[in-house]
């Protein structure tokens, strides 16, 4: 079984799948996170078969990522922070193309949360003129410097994006959890499974 982890970060998720017997390839643009993952894996698991690749997951994925060879693609909370709609579609196209026919996608994404967290309503309103999208805002550090654009999805919007990207059998579960960057606050998250058609 082969798994591709898009936006793998420190590879902690991929490592859990590797422990379950998957051959794992992790891809992330963040070099320091990948270096930390490699240093953590190397002494504990000599001969580890997890491959970590630095690349932009919204661009064409590089070798050694041949098309249609993965049984499972995972993408944890990355779709919400990769950029604009074009970057999201590019990421989903890469996920689809990396799957074998009948392969499965699992992703999680941030959900529109102003109904349970008034702070998000202010963020959406504050940055809509800049982002050009409803439910998008600019994530900033403590000094106010922009880190990246964040988008929160409605369930119908997310479903349409997956359908537009060629996925079928789309199942979306939405739950209220702790905010990923504000653990003292609540937010909605979507957990999604979808399939690449058999063609």
Backbone as CSV, one residue per row, in Angstrom:
resi,resn,N_x,N_y,N_z,CA_x,CA_y,CA_z,C_x,C_y,C_z
1,UNK,0.838,-1.192,0.000,0.000,0.000,0.000,0.875,1.244,0.000
2,UNK,0.563,2.188,-0.894,1.376,3.402,-1.035,0.542,4.620,-0.665
3,UNK,1.138,5.498,0.120,0.457,6.696,0.596,1.273,7.925,0.248
4,UNK,0.594,8.960,-0.239,1.205,10.250,-0.501,0.619,11.261,0.474
5,UNK,1.480,11.917,1.242,1.072,12.925,2.216,1.438,14.289,1.652
6,UNK,0.439,15.033,1.166,0.666,16.344,0.572,0.607,17.415,1.651
7,UNK,1.697,18.167,1.783,1.795,19.138,2.872,2.096,18.429,4.167
8,UNK,3.101,17.555,4.133,3.346,16.624,5.248,3.940,17.280,6.482
9,UNK,4.522,18.492,6.342,5.112,19.142,7.509,6.200,18.293,8.136
10,UNK,6.052,17.997,9.419,7.088,17.228,10.122,6.927,15.719,9.943
11,UNK,6.003,15.307,9.082,5.808,13.899,8.702,5.271,13.027,9.827
12,UNK,4.717,13.635,10.871,4.209,12.821,11.982,3.019,11.965,11.549
13,UNK,2.170,12.507,10.673,1.042,11.720,10.183,1.532,10.577,9.295
14,UNK,2.414,10.894,8.362,2.962,9.850,7.498,3.671,8.762,8.271
15,UNK,4.332,9.128,9.350,5.032,8.140,10.158,4.055,7.148,10.778
16,UNK,2.872,7.624,11.148,1.872,6.710,11.720,1.387,5.721,10.657
17,UNK,1.203,6.210,9.431,0.801,5.303,8.363,1.917,4.309,8.040
18,UNK,3.166,4.790,8.051,4.297,3.888,7.824,4.306,2.756,8.856
19,UNK,4.001,3.104,10.102,3.966,2.101,11.161,2.862,1.072,10.922
20,UNK,1.836,1.443,10.135,0.763,0.512,9.806,1.059,-0.293,8.547
21,UNK,2.251,-0.093,7.967,2.648,-0.905,6.825,2.587,-0.221,5.478
22,UNK,2.282,1.066,5.435,2.257,1.798,4.173,3.671,2.194,3.745
23,UNK,3.898,2.207,2.443,5.054,2.889,1.879,4.640,4.352,1.724
24,UNK,5.414,5.271,2.300,4.969,6.660,2.426,5.908,7.602,1.687
25,UNK,5.305,8.530,0.932,6.029,9.662,0.359,5.380,10.925,0.911
26,UNK,6.178,11.787,1.522,5.694,13.057,2.040,6.263,14.197,1.227
27,UNK,5.423,15.186,0.902,5.858,16.341,0.120,5.464,17.614,0.861
28,UNK,6.406,18.549,0.970,6.117,19.824,1.617,7.088,20.870,1.084
29,UNK,6.670,22.117,1.055,7.537,23.206,0.593,8.481,23.680,1.693
30,UNK,8.187,23.303,2.945,8.914,23.790,4.108,10.151,22.927,4.371
31,UNK,11.309,23.409,3.893,12.553,22.660,4.062,12.927,22.381,5.504
32,UNK,12.882,23.378,6.403,13.231,23.116,7.798,12.341,22.061,8.457
33,UNK,11.047,22.044,8.125,10.166,21.021,8.690,10.582,19.638,8.209
34,UNK,10.948,19.522,6.927,11.393,18.235,6.396,12.725,17.819,7.014
35,UNK,13.634,18.774,7.215,14.913,18.461,7.860,14.686,17.942,9.274
36,UNK,13.771,18.579,9.990,13.457,18.123,11.345,12.869,16.721,11.315
37,UNK,12.020,16.457,10.337,11.433,15.123,10.213,12.508,14.090,9.930
38,UNK,13.429,14.401,9.028,14.498,13.453,8.684,15.385,13.172,9.893
39,UNK,15.714,14.211,10.652,16.591,14.004,11.811,15.878,13.198,12.893
40,UNK,14.567,13.360,12.980,13.814,12.601,13.976,13.678,11.145,13.558
41,UNK,13.493,10.899,12.279,13.278,9.539,11.802,14.571,8.739,11.751
42,UNK,15.670,9.393,11.344,16.894,8.653,11.048,17.418,7.809,12.210
43,UNK,17.585,8.368,13.424,18.167,7.535,14.480,17.216,6.473,15.004
44,UNK,15.908,6.720,14.877,14.941,5.794,15.459,14.599,4.640,14.535
45,UNK,14.686,4.876,13.236,14.230,3.865,12.288,15.228,3.725,11.146
46,UNK,16.376,3.109,11.382,17.350,2.936,10.312,16.740,2.150,9.153
47,UNK,17.051,2.575,7.943,16.485,1.892,6.781,15.034,2.245,6.555
48,UNK,14.570,3.319,7.161,13.174,3.718,7.054,12.821,3.971,5.598
49,UNK,11.658,3.487,5.166,11.283,3.593,3.760,10.445,4.829,3.459
50,UNK,10.321,5.744,4.412,9.565,6.963,4.164,10.429,7.943,3.379
51,UNK,9.912,8.390,2.230,10.624,9.337,1.381,10.022,10.717,1.581
52,UNK,10.872,11.718,1.837,10.417,13.092,2.047,10.994,13.968,0.945
53,UNK,10.110,14.725,0.269,10.492,15.515,-0.900,10.079,16.960,-0.679
54,UNK,11.005,17.906,-0.942,10.655,19.313,-0.849,10.138,19.784,-2.206
55,UNK,8.902,20.250,-2.239,8.291,20.729,-3.481,7.037,21.515,-3.152
56,UNK,6.611,22.323,-4.097,5.369,23.083,-4.000,4.222,22.183,-4.454
57,UNK,3.307,21.859,-3.566,2.241,20.910,-3.907,1.138,21.531,-4.757
58,UNK,1.259,22.839,-5.060,0.325,23.449,-6.002,0.942,23.560,-7.397
59,UNK,2.190,23.101,-7.547,2.844,23.063,-8.856,2.896,21.612,-9.318
60,UNK,3.501,21.354,-10.454,3.637,19.970,-10.918,4.521,19.207,-9.950
61,UNK,4.027,18.063,-9.489,4.799,17.289,-8.521,5.998,16.644,-9.213
62,UNK,7.163,16.679,-8.565,8.387,16.184,-9.204,8.551,14.677,-9.052
63,UNK,9.464,14.067,-9.814,9.869,12.692,-9.513,10.433,12.679,-8.096
64,UNK,10.333,11.607,-7.364,9.855,10.277,-7.783,8.368,10.066,-7.504
65,UNK,7.526,10.905,-8.069,6.094,10.800,-7.844,5.385,10.489,-9.159
66,UNK,5.535,9.263,-9.674,4.855,8.936,-10.919,3.347,8.982,-10.734
67,UNK,2.662,9.304,-11.785,1.212,9.449,-11.736,0.517,8.119,-11.458
68,UNK,-0.620,8.213,-10.792,-1.542,7.090,-10.558,-0.878,5.885,-9.909
69,UNK,-0.051,6.111,-8.897,0.583,4.981,-8.227,0.245,4.878,-6.750
70,UNK,-0.498,5.833,-6.198,-0.765,5.814,-4.765,-2.175,5.286,-4.487
71,UNK,-2.270,4.478,-3.443,-3.567,3.966,-3.017,-4.338,5.004,-2.207
72,UNK,-3.607,5.860,-1.507,-4.222,6.837,-0.615,-3.415,8.123,-0.664
73,UNK,-4.120,9.245,-0.764,-3.508,10.566,-0.618,-4.149,11.230,0.585
74,UNK,-3.322,11.775,1.474,-3.830,12.519,2.618,-3.359,13.962,2.515
75,UNK,-4.185,14.857,3.019,-3.897,16.294,2.946,-4.567,16.929,4.152
76,UNK,-3.791,17.096,5.222,-4.359,17.504,6.503,-4.255,19.014,6.702
77,UNK,-5.417,19.695,6.658,-5.527,21.138,6.909,-4.614,21.972,6.015
78,UNK,-4.365,21.503,4.801,-3.502,22.227,3.870,-4.322,22.990,2.842
79,UNK,-5.445,22.424,2.416,-6.251,23.044,1.371,-6.690,24.448,1.763
80,UNK,-6.839,24.692,3.053,-7.300,25.999,3.537,-6.218,27.067,3.494
81,UNK,-4.948,26.678,3.357,-3.866,27.661,3.509,-2.897,27.706,2.333
82,UNK,-3.224,27.057,1.206,-2.274,27.036,0.088,-2.326,28.284,-0.780
83,UNK,-3.348,29.115,-0.628,-3.437,30.313,-1.455,-4.868,30.559,-1.899
84,UNK,-5.034,30.894,-3.185,-6.360,31.235,-3.684,-7.017,30.029,-4.355
85,UNK,-8.136,30.261,-5.023,-8.900,29.184,-5.634,-8.076,28.422,-6.670
86,UNK,-7.208,29.108,-7.402,-6.389,28.440,-8.415,-5.397,27.476,-7.766
87,UNK,-4.812,27.896,-6.634,-3.894,27.012,-5.907,-4.632,25.807,-5.339
88,UNK,-5.851,26.009,-4.847,-6.635,24.888,-4.297,-6.962,23.874,-5.381
89,UNK,-7.370,24.377,-6.545,-7.673,23.464,-7.649,-6.417,22.725,-8.116
90,UNK,-5.276,23.406,-8.145,-4.026,22.757,-8.544,-3.650,21.660,-7.560
91,UNK,-3.816,21.932,-6.268,-3.525,20.917,-5.250,-4.417,19.697,-5.428
92,UNK,-5.713,19.915,-5.624,-6.630,18.787,-5.788,-6.358,18.024,-7.080
93,UNK,-5.946,18.722,-8.140,-5.578,18.037,-9.383,-4.366,17.150,-9.160
94,UNK,-3.386,17.632,-8.408,-2.210,16.815,-8.094,-2.594,15.594,-7.268
95,UNK,-3.488,15.793,-6.316,-3.947,14.666,-5.495,-4.642,13.626,-6.361
96,UNK,-5.533,14.063,-7.227,-6.254,13.138,-8.113,-5.280,12.391,-9.030
97,UNK,-4.363,13.144,-9.653,-3.450,12.526,-10.616,-2.477,11.554,-9.966
98,UNK,-2.183,11.752,-8.685,-1.262,10.853,-7.992,-1.926,9.549,-7.575
99,UNK,-3.249,9.514,-7.530,-3.968,8.315,-7.107,-4.118,7.324,-8.251
100,UNK,-4.067,6.046,-7.919,-4.460,5.030,-8.891,-5.969,5.124,-9.081
101,UNK,-6.511,4.671,-10.211,-7.973,4.624,-10.355,-8.593,3.831,-9.209
102,UNK,-9.588,4.402,-8.573,-10.199,3.777,-7.406,-9.518,4.130,-6.105
103,UNK,-8.388,4.871,-6.171,-7.682,5.285,-4.959,-8.468,6.326,-4.199
104,UNK,-8.129,6.481,-2.925,-8.924,7.330,-2.027,-8.134,8.548,-1.571
105,UNK,-8.860,9.666,-1.468,-8.349,10.905,-0.900,-8.951,11.094,0.473
106,UNK,-8.108,11.453,1.446,-8.602,11.924,2.741,-8.031,13.316,2.944
107,UNK,-8.892,14.268,3.217,-8.393,15.593,3.561,-9.241,16.194,4.671
108,UNK,-8.621,17.123,5.375,-9.362,17.935,6.336,-9.163,19.389,5.946
109,UNK,-10.168,20.205,6.231,-10.127,21.614,5.866,-10.912,22.423,6.889
110,UNK,-10.555,23.667,7.037,-11.249,24.549,7.968,-12.629,24.899,7.433
111,UNK,-13.608,24.937,8.337,-14.972,25.277,7.961,-15.344,26.684,8.395
112,UNK,-16.317,27.262,7.706,-16.825,28.589,8.072,-17.300,28.540,9.525
113,UNK,-16.761,29.420,10.360,-16.935,29.281,11.811,-17.484,30.519,12.504
114,UNK,-17.964,31.508,11.749,-18.427,32.727,12.424,-19.641,32.466,13.320
115,UNK,-20.384,31.378,13.072,-21.545,31.075,13.892,-21.197,30.625,15.297
116,UNK,-19.996,30.082,15.494,-19.582,29.645,16.833,-18.396,30.434,17.358
117,UNK,-17.869,31.339,16.532,-16.701,32.105,16.948,-16.763,33.500,16.318
118,UNK,-17.240,34.497,17.067,-17.378,35.851,16.512,-16.065,36.433,16.005
119,UNK,-14.946,35.943,16.526,-13.646,36.438,16.067,-13.435,36.191,14.589
120,UNK,-13.949,35.055,14.104,-13.796,34.771,12.680,-14.660,35.695,11.829
121,UNK,-15.816,36.074,12.324,-16.652,37.017,11.583,-15.900,38.324,11.349
122,UNK,-15.169,38.772,12.362,-14.388,39.995,12.220,-13.252,39.812,11.229
123,UNK,-12.576,38.671,11.290,-11.472,38.405,10.354,-11.971,38.356,8.919
124,UNK,-13.088,37.635,8.696,-13.640,37.546,7.343,-13.939,38.943,6.801
125,UNK,-14.603,39.755,7.624,-15.014,41.090,7.188,-13.803,41.993,6.966
126,UNK,-12.841,41.906,7.854,-11.662,42.766,7.808,-10.850,42.572,6.535
127,UNK,-10.734,41.324,6.065,-9.803,41.031,4.975,-10.467,40.696,3.645
128,UNK,-11.790,40.715,3.584,-12.462,40.328,2.336,-12.060,41.229,1.168
129,UNK,-11.870,42.518,1.432,-11.475,43.429,0.356,-10.083,43.092,-0.181
130,UNK,-9.248,42.507,0.666,-7.889,42.138,0.248,-7.889,40.787,-0.460
131,UNK,-8.581,39.804,0.125,-8.554,38.449,-0.434,-9.492,38.298,-1.627
132,UNK,-10.543,39.115,-1.668,-11.512,39.006,-2.746,-12.448,37.826,-2.604
133,UNK,-12.476,37.211,-1.426,-13.318,36.037,-1.192,-14.040,36.156,0.140
134,UNK,-15.276,35.680,0.170,-15.944,35.538,1.459,-15.257,34.418,2.230
135,UNK,-15.184,34.574,3.537,-14.656,33.555,4.447,-13.162,33.305,4.254
136,UNK,-12.457,34.281,3.695,-10.991,34.227,3.631,-10.424,35.367,4.463
137,UNK,-9.247,35.140,5.032,-8.579,36.191,5.798,-7.085,35.939,5.767
138,UNK,-6.330,36.916,6.227,-4.878,36.805,6.256,-4.432,36.414,7.658
139,UNK,-3.802,35.252,7.772,-3.254,34.826,9.064,-1.979,35.622,9.323
140,UNK,-1.904,36.174,10.521,-0.793,37.060,10.873,-0.101,36.554,12.134
141,UNK,1.171,36.934,12.283,1.886,36.598,13.509,1.564,37.637,14.589
142,UNK,2.206,37.517,15.751,1.901,38.395,16.884,2.207,39.858,16.584
143,UNK,3.122,40.116,15.645,3.473,41.487,15.283,2.604,42.043,14.151
144,UNK,1.684,41.224,13.654,0.794,41.678,12.588,1.295,41.411,11.189
145,UNK,2.423,40.728,11.055,2.953,40.402,9.733,2.140,39.267,9.112
146,UNK,1.819,39.400,7.834,1.028,38.385,7.145,1.867,37.117,6.933
147,UNK,1.304,35.989,7.343,1.961,34.697,7.159,1.455,33.995,5.900
148,UNK,0.138,33.944,5.730,-0.468,33.280,4.584,-1.956,33.597,4.568
149,UNK,-2.591,33.306,3.451,-4.035,33.465,3.332,-4.725,32.190,3.778
150,UNK,-5.769,32.354,4.561,-6.547,31.213,5.042,-7.967,31.308,4.499
151,UNK,-8.493,30.180,4.058,-9.875,30.146,3.575,-10.659,29.106,4.361
152,UNK,-11.850,29.493,4.811,-12.761,28.572,5.491,-13.886,28.205,4.518
153,UNK,-14.154,26.916,4.405,-15.097,26.405,3.413,-16.482,26.161,4.002
154,UNK,-17.504,26.444,3.193,-18.808,25.868,3.483,-18.783,24.442,2.939
155,UNK,-19.655,23.591,3.445,-19.689,22.213,2.960,-20.055,22.136,1.473
156,UNK,-21.087,22.875,0.999,-21.390,22.817,-0.438,-20.235,23.313,-1.314
157,UNK,-19.542,24.343,-0.857,-18.397,24.871,-1.611,-17.299,23.818,-1.733
158,UNK,-16.999,23.140,-0.641,-15.956,22.124,-0.643,-16.350,20.942,-1.528
159,UNK,-17.594,20.534,-1.443,-18.080,19.427,-2.276,-17.964,19.782,-3.762
160,UNK,-18.360,21.018,-4.109,-18.289,21.446,-5.506,-16.844,21.465,-6.008
161,UNK,-15.923,21.910,-5.172,-14.513,21.953,-5.538,-13.979,20.545,-5.816
162,UNK,-14.362,19.591,-4.995,-13.927,18.203,-5.192,-14.545,17.601,-6.452
163,UNK,-15.815,17.888,-6.688,-16.462,17.401,-7.911,-15.811,18.010,-9.144
164,UNK,-15.539,19.304,-9.079,-14.886,19.992,-10.192,-13.507,19.402,-10.466
165,UNK,-12.863,18.864,-9.435,-11.529,18.285,-9.566,-11.565,16.820,-9.974
166,UNK,-12.764,16.271,-10.182,-12.878,14.920,-10.715,-13.048,13.823,-9.694
167,UNK,-13.378,14.165,-8.452,-13.575,13.144,-7.424,-15.043,12.723,-7.355
168,UNK,-15.254,11.485,-6.949,-16.599,10.947,-6.749,-16.687,10.353,-5.345
169,UNK,-17.866,9.855,-4.991,-18.081,9.227,-3.672,-17.584,10.136,-2.549
170,UNK,-17.974,11.391,-2.612,-17.490,12.400,-1.664,-18.323,12.336,-0.390
171,UNK,-17.649,12.154,0.731,-18.314,12.137,2.028,-17.663,13.200,2.906
172,UNK,-18.468,14.097,3.462,-17.955,15.190,4.279,-18.605,15.141,5.657
173,UNK,-17.780,15.087,6.681,-18.243,15.146,8.065,-17.724,16.449,8.670
174,UNK,-18.611,17.234,9.268,-18.224,18.524,9.833,-18.381,18.483,11.347
175,UNK,-17.312,18.863,12.049,-17.321,18.819,13.514,-16.753,20.112,14.080
176,UNK,-17.199,20.466,15.265,-16.635,21.601,15.998,-15.487,21.096,16.856
177,UNK,-14.327,21.739,16.712,-13.130,21.347,17.458,-12.429,22.619,17.929
178,UNK,-11.278,22.450,18.550,-10.463,23.602,18.906,-9.862,24.197,17.647
179,UNK,-9.779,25.511,17.582,-9.128,26.174,16.462,-7.677,25.726,16.371
180,UNK,-7.184,25.513,15.150,-5.823,25.005,14.987,-4.770,26.006,15.453
181,UNK,-5.023,27.312,15.305,-4.047,28.316,15.750,-4.465,29.014,17.031
182,UNK,-5.729,28.825,17.434,-6.240,29.457,18.656,-6.899,28.380,19.512
183,UNK,-6.117,27.576,20.219,-6.671,26.413,20.919,-7.707,26.728,21.979
184,UNK,-7.783,27.994,22.409,-8.797,28.364,23.406,-10.130,28.715,22.748
185,UNK,-10.183,28.676,21.418,-11.396,29.042,20.682,-11.907,27.847,19.871
186,UNK,-13.206,27.903,19.516,-13.817,26.832,18.738,-13.811,27.181,17.253
187,UNK,-13.845,26.133,16.430,-13.931,26.303,14.980,-14.497,25.026,14.389
188,UNK,-15.072,25.146,13.192,-15.544,23.967,12.474,-14.442,23.437,11.561
189,UNK,-14.417,22.107,11.440,-13.495,21.452,10.526,-14.252,20.411,9.719
190,UNK,-13.910,20.328,8.434,-14.480,19.316,7.552,-13.489,18.166,7.409
191,UNK,-13.983,16.950,7.530,-13.183,15.744,7.286,-13.801,15.045,6.085
192,UNK,-12.987,14.818,5.064,-13.487,14.415,3.754,-12.821,13.133,3.281
193,UNK,-13.622,12.239,2.705,-13.082,11.148,1.898,-13.696,11.247,0.517
194,UNK,-12.910,10.912,-0.493,-13.367,10.964,-1.879,-12.546,9.962,-2.680
195,UNK,-13.017,9.641,-3.881,-12.414,8.587,-4.683,-12.075,9.097,-6.076
196,UNK,-10.952,8.652,-6.619,-10.678,8.858,-8.038,-11.441,7.814,-8.821
197,UNK,-12.194,8.220,-9.853,-12.993,7.238,-10.599,-12.124,6.140,-11.229
198,UNK,-12.750,5.004,-11.489,-12.025,3.875,-12.077,-11.620,4.134,-13.522
199,UNK,-12.343,4.981,-14.219,-12.018,5.356,-15.599,-12.021,4.118,-16.491
